[in-house]
CSV table of C-alpha atoms in Angstrom, one decimal:
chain,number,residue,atom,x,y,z
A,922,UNK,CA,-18.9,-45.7,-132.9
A,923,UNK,CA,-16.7,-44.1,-130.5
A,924,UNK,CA,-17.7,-42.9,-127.3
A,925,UNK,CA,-18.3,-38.8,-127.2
A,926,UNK,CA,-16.0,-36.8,-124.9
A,927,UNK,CA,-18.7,-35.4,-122.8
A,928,UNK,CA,-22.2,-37.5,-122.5
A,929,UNK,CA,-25.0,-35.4,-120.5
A,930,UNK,CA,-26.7,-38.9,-119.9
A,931,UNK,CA,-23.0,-39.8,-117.6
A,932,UNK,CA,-23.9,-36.4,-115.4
A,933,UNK,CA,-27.1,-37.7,-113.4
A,934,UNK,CA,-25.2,-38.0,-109.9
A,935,UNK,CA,-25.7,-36.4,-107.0
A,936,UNK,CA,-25.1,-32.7,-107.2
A,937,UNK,CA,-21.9,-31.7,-104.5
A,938,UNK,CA,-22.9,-29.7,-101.9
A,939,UNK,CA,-19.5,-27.4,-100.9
A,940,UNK,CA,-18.6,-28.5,-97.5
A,941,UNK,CA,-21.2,-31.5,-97.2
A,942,UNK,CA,-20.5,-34.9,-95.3
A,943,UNK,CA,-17.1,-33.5,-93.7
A,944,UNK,CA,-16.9,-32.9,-89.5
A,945,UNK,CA,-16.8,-29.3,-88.6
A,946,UNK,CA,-18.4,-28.9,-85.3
A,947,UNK,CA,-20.1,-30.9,-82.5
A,948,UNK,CA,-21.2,-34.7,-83.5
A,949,UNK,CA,-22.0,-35.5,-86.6
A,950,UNK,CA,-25.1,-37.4,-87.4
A,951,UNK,CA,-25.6,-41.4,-87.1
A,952,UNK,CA,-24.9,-42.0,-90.7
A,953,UNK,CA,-21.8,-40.0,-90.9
A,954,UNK,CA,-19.8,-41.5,-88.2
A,955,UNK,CA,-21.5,-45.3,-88.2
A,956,UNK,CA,-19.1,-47.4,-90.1
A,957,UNK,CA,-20.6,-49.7,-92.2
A,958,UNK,CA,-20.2,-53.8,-91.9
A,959,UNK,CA,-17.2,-55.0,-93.5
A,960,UNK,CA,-18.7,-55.8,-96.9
A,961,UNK,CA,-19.5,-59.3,-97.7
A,962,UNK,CA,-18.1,-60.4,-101.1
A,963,UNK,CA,-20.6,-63.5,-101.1
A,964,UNK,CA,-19.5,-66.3,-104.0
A,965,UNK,CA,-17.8,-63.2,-106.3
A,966,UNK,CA,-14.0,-63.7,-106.1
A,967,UNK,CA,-12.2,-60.6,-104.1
A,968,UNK,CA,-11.2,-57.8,-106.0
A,969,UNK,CA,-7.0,-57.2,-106.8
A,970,UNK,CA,-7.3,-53.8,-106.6
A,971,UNK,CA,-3.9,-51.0,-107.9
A,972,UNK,CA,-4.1,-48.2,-106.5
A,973,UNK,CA,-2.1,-45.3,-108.0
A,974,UNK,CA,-0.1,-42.4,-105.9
A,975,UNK,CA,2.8,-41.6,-104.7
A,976,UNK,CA,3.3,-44.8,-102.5
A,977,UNK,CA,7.1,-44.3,-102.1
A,978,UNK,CA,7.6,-40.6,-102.4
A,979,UNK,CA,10.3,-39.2,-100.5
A,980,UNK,CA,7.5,-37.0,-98.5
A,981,UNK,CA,6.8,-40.0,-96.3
A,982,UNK,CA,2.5,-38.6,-96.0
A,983,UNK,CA,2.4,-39.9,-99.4
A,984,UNK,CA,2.9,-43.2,-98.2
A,985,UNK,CA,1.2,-43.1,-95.2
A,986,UNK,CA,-2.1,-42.5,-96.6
A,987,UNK,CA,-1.2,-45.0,-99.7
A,988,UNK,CA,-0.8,-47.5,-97.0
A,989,UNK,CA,-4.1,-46.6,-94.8
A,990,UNK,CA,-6.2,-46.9,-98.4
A,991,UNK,CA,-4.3,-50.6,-99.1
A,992,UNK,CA,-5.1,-51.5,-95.4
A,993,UNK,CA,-8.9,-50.5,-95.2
A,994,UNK,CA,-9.6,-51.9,-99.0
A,995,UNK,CA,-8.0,-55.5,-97.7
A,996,UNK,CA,-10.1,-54.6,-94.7
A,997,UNK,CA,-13.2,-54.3,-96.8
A,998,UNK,CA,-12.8,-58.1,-98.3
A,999,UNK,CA,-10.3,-56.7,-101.4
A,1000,UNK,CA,-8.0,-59.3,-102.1
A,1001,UNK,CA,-4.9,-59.7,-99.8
A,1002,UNK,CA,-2.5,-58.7,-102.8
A,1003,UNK,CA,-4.0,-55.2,-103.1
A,1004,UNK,CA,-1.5,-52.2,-103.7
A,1005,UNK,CA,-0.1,-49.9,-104.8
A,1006,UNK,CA,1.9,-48.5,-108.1
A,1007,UNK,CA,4.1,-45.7,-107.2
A,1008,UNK,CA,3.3,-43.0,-110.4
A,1009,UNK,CA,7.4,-42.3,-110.3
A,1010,UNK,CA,7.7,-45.9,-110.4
A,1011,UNK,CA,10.0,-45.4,-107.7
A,1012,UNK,CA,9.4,-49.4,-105.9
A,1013,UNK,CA,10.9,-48.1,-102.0
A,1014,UNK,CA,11.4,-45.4,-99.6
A,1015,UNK,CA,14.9,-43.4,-100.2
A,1016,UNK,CA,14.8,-44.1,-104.3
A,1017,UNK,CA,13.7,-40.6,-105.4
A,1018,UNK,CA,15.9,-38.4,-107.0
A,1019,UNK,CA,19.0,-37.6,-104.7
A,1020,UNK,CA,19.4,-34.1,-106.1
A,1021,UNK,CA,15.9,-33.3,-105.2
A,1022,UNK,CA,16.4,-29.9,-103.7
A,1023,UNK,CA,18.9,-28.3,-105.9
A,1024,UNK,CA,16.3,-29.4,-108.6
A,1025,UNK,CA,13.2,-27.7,-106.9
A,1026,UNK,CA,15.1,-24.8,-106.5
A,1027,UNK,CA,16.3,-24.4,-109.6
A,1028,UNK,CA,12.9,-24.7,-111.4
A,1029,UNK,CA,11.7,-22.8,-109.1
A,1030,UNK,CA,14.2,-20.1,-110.2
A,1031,UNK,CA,12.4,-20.1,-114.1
A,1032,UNK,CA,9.5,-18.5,-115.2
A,1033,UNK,CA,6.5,-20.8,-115.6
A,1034,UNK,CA,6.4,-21.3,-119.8
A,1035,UNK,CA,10.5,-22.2,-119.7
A,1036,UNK,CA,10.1,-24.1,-117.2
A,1037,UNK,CA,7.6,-26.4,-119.0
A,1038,UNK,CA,9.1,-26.3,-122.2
A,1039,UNK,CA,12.3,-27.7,-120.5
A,1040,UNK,CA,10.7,-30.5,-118.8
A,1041,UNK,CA,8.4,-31.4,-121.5
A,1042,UNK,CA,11.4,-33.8,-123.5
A,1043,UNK,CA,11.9,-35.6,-120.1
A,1044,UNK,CA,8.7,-36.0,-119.2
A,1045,UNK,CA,8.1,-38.1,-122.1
A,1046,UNK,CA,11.8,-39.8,-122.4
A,1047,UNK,CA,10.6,-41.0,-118.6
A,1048,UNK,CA,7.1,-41.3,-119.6
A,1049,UNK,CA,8.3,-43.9,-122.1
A,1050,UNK,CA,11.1,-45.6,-120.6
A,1051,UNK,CA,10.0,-46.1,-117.2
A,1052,UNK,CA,6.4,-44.6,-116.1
A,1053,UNK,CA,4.1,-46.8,-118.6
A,1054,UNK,CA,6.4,-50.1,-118.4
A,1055,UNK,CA,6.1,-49.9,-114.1
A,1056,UNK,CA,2.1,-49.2,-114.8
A,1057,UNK,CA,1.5,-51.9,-117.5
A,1058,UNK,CA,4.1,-54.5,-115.2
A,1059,UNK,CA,1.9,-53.4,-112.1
A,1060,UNK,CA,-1.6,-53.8,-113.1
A,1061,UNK,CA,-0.8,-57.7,-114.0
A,1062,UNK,CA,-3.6,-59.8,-112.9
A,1063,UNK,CA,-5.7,-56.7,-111.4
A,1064,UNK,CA,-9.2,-56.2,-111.2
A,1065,UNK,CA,-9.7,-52.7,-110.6
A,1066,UNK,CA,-7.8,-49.4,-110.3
A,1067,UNK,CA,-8.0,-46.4,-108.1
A,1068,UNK,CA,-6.6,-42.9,-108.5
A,1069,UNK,CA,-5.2,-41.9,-105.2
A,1070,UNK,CA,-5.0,-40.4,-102.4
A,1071,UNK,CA,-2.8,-37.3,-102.8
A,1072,UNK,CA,-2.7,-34.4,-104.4
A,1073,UNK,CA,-2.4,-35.7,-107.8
A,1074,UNK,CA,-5.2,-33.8,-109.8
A,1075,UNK,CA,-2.5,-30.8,-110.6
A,1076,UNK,CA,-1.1,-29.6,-113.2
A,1077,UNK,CA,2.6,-28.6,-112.6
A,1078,UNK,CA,4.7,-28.3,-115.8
A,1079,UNK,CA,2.8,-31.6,-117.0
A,1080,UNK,CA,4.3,-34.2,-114.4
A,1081,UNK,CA,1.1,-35.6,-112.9
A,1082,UNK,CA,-1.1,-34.7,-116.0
A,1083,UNK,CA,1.3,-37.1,-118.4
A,1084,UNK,CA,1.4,-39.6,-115.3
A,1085,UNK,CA,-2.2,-39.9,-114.8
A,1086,UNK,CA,-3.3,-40.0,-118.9
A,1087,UNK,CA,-0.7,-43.3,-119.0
A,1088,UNK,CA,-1.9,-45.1,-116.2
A,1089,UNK,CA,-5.7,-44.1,-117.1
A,1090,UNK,CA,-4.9,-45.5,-120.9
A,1091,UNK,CA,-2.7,-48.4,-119.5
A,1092,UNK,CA,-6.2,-49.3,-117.1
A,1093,UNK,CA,-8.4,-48.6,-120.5
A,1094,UNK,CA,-6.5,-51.3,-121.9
A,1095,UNK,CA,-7.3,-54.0,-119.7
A,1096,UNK,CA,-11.1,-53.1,-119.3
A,1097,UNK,CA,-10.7,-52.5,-115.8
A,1098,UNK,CA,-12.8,-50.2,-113.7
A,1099,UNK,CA,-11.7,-47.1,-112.5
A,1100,UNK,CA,-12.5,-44.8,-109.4
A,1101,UNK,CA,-10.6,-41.5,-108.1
A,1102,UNK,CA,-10.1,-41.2,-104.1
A,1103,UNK,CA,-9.4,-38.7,-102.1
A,1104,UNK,CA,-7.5,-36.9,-104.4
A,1105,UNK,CA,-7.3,-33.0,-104.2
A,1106,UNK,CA,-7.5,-31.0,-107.1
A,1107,UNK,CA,-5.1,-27.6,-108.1
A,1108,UNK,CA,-6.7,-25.1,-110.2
A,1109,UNK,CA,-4.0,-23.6,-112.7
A,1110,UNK,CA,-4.0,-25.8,-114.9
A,1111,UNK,CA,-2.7,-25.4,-118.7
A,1112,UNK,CA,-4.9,-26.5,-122.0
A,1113,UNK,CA,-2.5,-29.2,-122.7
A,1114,UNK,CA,-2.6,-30.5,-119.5
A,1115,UNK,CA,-6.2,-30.5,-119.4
A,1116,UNK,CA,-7.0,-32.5,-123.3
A,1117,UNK,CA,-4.2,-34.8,-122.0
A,1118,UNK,CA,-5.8,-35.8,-119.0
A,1119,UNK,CA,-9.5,-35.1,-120.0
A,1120,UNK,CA,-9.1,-37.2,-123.6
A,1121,UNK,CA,-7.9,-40.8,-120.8
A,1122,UNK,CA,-10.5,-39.8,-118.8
A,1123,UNK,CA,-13.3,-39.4,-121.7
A,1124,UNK,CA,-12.3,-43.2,-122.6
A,1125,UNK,CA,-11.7,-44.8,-119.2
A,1126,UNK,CA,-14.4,-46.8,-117.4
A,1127,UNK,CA,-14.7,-44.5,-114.5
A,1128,UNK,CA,-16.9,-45.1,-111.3
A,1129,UNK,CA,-16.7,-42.9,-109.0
A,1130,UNK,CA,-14.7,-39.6,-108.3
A,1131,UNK,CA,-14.1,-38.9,-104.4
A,1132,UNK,CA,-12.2,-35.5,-103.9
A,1133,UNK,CA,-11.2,-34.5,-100.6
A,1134,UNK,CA,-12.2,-30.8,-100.1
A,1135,UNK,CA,-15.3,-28.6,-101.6
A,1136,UNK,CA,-12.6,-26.7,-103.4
A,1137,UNK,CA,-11.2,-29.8,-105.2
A,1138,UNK,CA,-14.9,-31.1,-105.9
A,1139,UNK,CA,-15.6,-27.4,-107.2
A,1140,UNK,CA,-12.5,-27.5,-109.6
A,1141,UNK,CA,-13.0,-31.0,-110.9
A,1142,UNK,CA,-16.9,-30.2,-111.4
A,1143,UNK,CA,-15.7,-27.1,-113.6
A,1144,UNK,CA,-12.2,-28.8,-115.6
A,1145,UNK,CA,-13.0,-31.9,-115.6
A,1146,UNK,CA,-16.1,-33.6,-115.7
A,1147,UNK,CA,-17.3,-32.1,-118.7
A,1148,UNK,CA,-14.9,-34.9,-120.0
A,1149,UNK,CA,-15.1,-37.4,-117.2
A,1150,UNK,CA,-19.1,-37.1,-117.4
A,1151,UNK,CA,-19.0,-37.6,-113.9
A,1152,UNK,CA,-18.8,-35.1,-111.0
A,1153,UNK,CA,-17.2,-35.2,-107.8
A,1154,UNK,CA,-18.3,-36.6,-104.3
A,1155,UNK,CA,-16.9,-35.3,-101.1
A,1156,UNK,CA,-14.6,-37.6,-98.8
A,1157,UNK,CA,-12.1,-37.1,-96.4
A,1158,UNK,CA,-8.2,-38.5,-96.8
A,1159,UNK,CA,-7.6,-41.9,-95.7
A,1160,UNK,CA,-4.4,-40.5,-93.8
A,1161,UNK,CA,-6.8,-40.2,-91.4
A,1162,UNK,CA,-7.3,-43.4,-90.7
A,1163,UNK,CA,-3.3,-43.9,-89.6
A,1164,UNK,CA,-4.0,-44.2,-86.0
A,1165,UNK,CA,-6.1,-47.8,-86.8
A,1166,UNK,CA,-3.2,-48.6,-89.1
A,1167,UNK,CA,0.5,-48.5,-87.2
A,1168,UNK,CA,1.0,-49.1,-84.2
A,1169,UNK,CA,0.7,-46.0,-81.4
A,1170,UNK,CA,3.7,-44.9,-78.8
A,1171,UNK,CA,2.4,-44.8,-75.2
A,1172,UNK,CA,2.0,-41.0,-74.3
A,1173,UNK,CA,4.1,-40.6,-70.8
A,1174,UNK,CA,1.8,-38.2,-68.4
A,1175,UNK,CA,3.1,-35.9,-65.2
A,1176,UNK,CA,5.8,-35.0,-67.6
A,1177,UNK,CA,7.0,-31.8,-69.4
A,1178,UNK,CA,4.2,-31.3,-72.7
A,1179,UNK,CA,5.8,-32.2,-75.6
A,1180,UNK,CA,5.7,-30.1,-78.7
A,1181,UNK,CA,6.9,-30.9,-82.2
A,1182,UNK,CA,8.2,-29.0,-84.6
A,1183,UNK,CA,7.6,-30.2,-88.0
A,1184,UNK,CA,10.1,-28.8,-90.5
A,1185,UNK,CA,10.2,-27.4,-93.9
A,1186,UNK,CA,12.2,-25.8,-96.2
A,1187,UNK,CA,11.8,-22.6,-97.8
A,1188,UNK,CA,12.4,-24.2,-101.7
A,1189,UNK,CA,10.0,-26.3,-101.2
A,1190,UNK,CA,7.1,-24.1,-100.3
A,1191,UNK,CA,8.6,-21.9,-102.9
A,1192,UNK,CA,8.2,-24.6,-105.9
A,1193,UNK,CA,4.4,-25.1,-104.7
A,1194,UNK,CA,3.2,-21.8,-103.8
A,1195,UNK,CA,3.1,-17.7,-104.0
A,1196,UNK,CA,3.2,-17.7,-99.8
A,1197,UNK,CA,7.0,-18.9,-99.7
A,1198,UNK,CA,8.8,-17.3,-96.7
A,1199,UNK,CA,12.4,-16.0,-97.1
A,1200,UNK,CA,14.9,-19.2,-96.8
A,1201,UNK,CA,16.8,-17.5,-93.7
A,1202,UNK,CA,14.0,-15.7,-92.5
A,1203,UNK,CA,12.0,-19.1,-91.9
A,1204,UNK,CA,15.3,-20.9,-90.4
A,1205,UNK,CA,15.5,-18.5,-87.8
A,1206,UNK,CA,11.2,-18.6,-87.5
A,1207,UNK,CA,12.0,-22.0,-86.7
A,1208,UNK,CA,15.0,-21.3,-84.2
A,1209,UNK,CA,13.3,-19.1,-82.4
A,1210,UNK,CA,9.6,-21.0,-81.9
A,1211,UNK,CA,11.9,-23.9,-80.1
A,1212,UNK,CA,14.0,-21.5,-78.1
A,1213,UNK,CA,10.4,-20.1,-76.3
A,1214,UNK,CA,8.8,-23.5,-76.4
A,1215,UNK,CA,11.5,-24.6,-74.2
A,1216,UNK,CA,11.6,-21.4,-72.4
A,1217,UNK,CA,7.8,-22.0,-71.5
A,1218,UNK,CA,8.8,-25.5,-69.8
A,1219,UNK,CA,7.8,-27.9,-73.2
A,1220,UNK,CA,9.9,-30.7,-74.3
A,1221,UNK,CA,10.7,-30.0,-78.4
A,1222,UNK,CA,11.2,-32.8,-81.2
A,1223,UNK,CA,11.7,-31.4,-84.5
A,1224,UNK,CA,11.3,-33.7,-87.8
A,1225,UNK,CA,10.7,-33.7,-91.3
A,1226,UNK,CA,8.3,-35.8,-93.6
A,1227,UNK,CA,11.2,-37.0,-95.2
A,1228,UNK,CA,12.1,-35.1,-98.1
A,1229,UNK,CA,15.1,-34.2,-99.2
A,1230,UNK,CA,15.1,-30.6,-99.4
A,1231,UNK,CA,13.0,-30.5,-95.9
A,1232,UNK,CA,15.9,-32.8,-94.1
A,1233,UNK,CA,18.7,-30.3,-95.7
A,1234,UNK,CA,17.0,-27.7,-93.7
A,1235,UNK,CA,16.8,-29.8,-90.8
A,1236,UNK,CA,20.4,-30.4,-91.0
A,1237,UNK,CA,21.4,-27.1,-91.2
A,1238,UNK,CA,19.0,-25.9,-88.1
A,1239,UNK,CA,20.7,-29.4,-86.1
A,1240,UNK,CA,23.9,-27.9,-84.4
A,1241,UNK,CA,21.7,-24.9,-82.9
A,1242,UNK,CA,18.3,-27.0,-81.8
A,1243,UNK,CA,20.5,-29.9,-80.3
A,1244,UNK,CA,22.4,-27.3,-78.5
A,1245,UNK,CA,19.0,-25.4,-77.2
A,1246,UNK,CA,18.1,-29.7,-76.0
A,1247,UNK,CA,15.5,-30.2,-78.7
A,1248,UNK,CA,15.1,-33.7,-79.7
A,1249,UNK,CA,16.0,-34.3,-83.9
A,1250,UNK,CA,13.9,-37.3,-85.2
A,1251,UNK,CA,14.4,-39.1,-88.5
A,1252,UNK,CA,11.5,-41.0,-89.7
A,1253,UNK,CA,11.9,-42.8,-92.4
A,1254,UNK,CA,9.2,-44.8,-92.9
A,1255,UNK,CA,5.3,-43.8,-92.7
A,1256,UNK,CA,5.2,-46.0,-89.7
A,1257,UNK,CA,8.0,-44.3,-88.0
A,1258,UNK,CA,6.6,-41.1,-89.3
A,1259,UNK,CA,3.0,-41.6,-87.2
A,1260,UNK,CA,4.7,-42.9,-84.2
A,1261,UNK,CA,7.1,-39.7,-84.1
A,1262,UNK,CA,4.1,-37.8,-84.5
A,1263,UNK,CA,1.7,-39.9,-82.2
A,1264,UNK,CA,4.1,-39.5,-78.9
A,1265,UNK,CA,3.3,-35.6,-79.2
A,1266,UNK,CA,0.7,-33.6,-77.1
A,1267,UNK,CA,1.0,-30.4,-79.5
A,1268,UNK,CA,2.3,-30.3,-83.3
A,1269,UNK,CA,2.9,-27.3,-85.6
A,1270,UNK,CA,3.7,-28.1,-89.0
A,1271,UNK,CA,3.3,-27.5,-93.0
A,1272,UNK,CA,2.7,-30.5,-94.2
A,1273,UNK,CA,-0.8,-31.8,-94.5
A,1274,UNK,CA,-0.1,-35.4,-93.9
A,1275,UNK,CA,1.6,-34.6,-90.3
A,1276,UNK,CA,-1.5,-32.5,-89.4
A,1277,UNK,CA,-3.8,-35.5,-90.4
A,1278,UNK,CA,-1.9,-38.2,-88.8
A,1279,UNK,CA,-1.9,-35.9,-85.9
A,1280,UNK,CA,-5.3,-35.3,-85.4
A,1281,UNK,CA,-6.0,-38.8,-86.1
A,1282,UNK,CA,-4.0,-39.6,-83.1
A,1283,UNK,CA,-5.8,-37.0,-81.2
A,1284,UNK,CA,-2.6,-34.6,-81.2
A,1285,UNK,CA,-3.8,-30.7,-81.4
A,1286,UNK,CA,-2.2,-28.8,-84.1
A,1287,UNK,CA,-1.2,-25.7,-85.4
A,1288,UNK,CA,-0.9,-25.6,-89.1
A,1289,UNK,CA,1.4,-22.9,-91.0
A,1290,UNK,CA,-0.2,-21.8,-94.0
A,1291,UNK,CA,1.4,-22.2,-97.8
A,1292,UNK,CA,-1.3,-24.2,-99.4
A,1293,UNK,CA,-4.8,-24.2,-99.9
A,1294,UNK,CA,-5.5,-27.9,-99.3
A,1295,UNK,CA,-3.9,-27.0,-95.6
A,1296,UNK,CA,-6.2,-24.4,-95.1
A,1297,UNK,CA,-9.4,-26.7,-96.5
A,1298,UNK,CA,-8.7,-29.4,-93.6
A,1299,UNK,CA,-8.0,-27.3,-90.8
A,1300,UNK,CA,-11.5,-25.8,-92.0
A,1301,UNK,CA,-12.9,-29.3,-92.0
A,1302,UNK,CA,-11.8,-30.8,-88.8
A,1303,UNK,CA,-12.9,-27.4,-86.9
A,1304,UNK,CA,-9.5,-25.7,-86.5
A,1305,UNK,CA,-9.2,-22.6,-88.8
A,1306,UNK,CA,-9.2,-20.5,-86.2
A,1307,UNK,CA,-5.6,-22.5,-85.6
A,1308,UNK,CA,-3.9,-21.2,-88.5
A,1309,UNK,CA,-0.3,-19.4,-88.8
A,1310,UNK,CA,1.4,-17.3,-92.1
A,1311,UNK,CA,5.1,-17.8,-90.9
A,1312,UNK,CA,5.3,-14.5,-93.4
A,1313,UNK,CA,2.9,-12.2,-91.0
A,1314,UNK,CA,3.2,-14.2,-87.6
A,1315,UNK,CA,6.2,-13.4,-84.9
A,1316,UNK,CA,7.1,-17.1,-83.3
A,1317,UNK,CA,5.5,-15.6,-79.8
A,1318,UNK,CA,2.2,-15.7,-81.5
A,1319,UNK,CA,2.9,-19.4,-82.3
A,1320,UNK,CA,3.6,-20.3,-79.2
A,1321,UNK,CA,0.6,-19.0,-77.8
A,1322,UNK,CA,-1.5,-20.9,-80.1
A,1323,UNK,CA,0.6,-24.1,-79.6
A,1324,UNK,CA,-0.1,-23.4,-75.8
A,1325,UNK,CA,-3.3,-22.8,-76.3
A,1326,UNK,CA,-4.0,-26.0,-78.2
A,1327,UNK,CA,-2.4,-28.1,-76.2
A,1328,UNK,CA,-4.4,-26.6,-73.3
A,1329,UNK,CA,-7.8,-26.7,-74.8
A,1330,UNK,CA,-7.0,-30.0,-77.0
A,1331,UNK,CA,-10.2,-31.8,-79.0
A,1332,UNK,CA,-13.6,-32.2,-78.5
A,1333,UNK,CA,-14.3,-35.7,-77.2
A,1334,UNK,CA,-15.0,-38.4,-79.6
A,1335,UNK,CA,-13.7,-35.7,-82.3
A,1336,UNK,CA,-10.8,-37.9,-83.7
A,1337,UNK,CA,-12.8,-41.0,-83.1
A,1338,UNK,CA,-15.7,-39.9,-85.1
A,1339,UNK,CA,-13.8,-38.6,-88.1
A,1340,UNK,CA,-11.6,-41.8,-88.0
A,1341,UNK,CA,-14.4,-43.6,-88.7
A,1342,UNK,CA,-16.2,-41.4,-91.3
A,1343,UNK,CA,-13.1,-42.2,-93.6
A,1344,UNK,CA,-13.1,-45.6,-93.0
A,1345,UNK,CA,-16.9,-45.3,-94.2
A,1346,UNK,CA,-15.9,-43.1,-97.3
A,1347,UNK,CA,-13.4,-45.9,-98.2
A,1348,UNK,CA,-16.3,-48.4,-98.3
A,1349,UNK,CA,-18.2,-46.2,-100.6
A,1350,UNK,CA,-15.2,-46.4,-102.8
A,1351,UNK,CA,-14.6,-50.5,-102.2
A,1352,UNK,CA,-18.8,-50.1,-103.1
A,1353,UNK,CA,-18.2,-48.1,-106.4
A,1354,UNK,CA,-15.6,-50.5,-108.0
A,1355,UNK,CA,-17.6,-53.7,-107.3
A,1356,UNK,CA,-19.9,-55.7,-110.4
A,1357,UNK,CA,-22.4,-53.3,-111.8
A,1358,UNK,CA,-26.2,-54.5,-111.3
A,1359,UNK,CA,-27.2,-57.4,-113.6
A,1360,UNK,CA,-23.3,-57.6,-114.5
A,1361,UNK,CA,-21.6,-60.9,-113.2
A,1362,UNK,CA,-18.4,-60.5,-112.1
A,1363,UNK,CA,-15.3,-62.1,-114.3
């Protein structure tokens, strides 16, 4: 008999609290920030966990946090060959799309229903040609699967929804468990998008869902789990654990402060979000906020995450910042990425992934609004109050927040304490995907 899409009986879990189990201000209690003991796996042979995400997306956050999960899951007693499968099956860093920019920008440019009606036929060419043969080569000789970290619970014109359904279905056919981590969720979301996703998860094996915000966990509670029979638990990103997991610059003191400047470009907040700044208007936003930072005595290093369309801006601002003395970086790997970011003592920045691995170093920031998930973990870490609209806010008023963060910096033992709540939230996930009780592992 098959299985019914939505099974009341699959619904008895915890109910989520908005907001609980995440660090907002002063300590948090014993259980919160204890780590647990590395689990012992006993006789039962290591789990071969795939995890999937966007491992080698050319926004290198997207790999930072995909290598923090692999790292604390090996770390747990997973099995050495743990990874992950990159949902573009793209297998390195710099193998994304070169034309990246001009093709945000473009879709950008069309009204939401064209748009998805013109990327429907390649979704599913690419869906069928090289999405579902990279999952089904990747989850050779695996024992579990996770879904995550990332932003990947959206629905924009079908990509991650047609993504997710063949790697949950792919799973489905091997029997193997699955569990979603840390994953944020988008409202927004169209009906086809939701039975495509909805019908893989109605039929997967699914353990646990861990979202990373009360909003996520809110919009997977009401989209969702009516097919998933399963709601969501609250965790925080595993980017936050980057500071245990590459290696950390030495931080010169007696110096000038050093402030970066983390840049992005104008089409790609565009693509994402209603709170997109005029292209030139946010160039010269950017110009400016170095030109007073160095006026006010700091050292500046501007960089990008590594996307394409972010380092196109970059290039474009480079004659006029390296002639003002600012310092242009070029990550180009996550590990590069958290060291440029880990030699700061004040960031401002867009992207979430720089703001974790950030505070994870115990670097104050200032985050520039465009996104909703921003907004949620500047909330959760305490720092709201540090929060910018490039659209509304003069560069004078960043500065004095930058100056101001730099001045007052963290609370002692913040970073440390959230650090290791994550790691704890990843054992609750190594936890979830272990033998049922009375089940003997295979």
């Amino acid at each position: 008999m098959s299985r019914p899409l939505f099974d009341r009986r699959r619904l008895r879990v915890p109910a989520v609290v908005p907001g609980a189990g995440l660090r907002r201000t002063g300590p948090d209690p014993a259980p919160e920030t204890e780590e647990p003991p590395i689990a012992d796996a006993g006789p039962a042979r290591a789990l071969r966990i795939r995890c999937f995400n966007a491992r080698f997306s050319p926004n290198l956050g997207d790999g930072l946090l995909a290598q923090c999960l692999e790292h604390r899951l090996v770390e747990l007693g997973a099995d050495p060959g743990t990874r992950s499968i990159d949902l573009a099956a793209r297998t390195s860093f710099g193998s994304g799309l070169p034309a990246r920019g001009a093709l945000l920008a473009t879709l950008a440019a069309l009204p939401g229903p064209a748009r998805r009606l013109a990327l429907r036929g390649p979704l599913a060419l690419l869906g069928w040609k090289s999405w579902r043969p990279h999952y089904r080569a990747g989850l050779e000789g695996a024992d579990a699967v996770v879904i995550g970290g990332g932003n990947l619970l959206a629905d924009l014109d079908l990509n991650f929804p047609t993504k997710l359904s063949l790697a949950l279905e792919e799973a489905r056919l091997r029997g193997l468990p699955v569990a979603i981590h840390a994953c944020g969720m988008s409202r927004g979301w169209s009906q086809a998008g939701l039975r495509m996703v909805g019908r893989a998860l109605a039929r997967a094996d699914l353990r646990a869902v861990f979202l990373r915000d009360a909003a996520s966990c809110e919009a997977w509670n009401e989209l969702l789990a009516p097919f998933a029979g399963r709601k969501a638990e609250l965790v925080r990103d595993p980017g936050l654990l980057a500071s245990r997991v590459f290696p950390q610059p030495p931080r010169p003191r007696g110096g000038r402060p050093v402030a970066g400047l983390g840049v992005t470009s104008a089409v790609a907040i565009r693509y994402h979000s209603d709170r997109a700044p005029d292209e030139d208007r946010l160039e010269r936003w950017f110009l400016d906020l170095a030109q007073g930072l160095i006026g006010s005595g700091h050292e500046v290093r501007a960089f990008t995450n590594g996307s394409p369309e972010d380092r196109a801006c970059l290039d474009r601002l480079a004659p006029r910042l390296a002639a003002m003395g600012v310092r242009l970086l070029s990550p180009d790997t996550p590990a590069a990425l958290c060291a440029a970011i880990g030699g700061l003592d004040v960031l401002v920045a867009f992207r979430l992934h720089a703001l974790i691995a950030a505070h994870s170093c115990g670097v104050p920031t200032v985050g520039l609004r465009w996104d909703p998930k921003l907004d949620a973990f500047m909330a959760a870490i305490g720092r709201g109050s540090f929060l910018l609209d490039v659209t509304e806010a003069a560069p004078a008023e960043a500065l004095r927040l930058m100056t101001r963060a730099r001045q007052e910096g963290l609370p002692p033992g913040e970073p440390e304490g959230i650090v290791a709540a994550a790691a704890a939230d990843v054992a609750r996930l190594h936890a979830a995907l272990g033998p049922r009780p009375g089940v003997s592992p295979g």
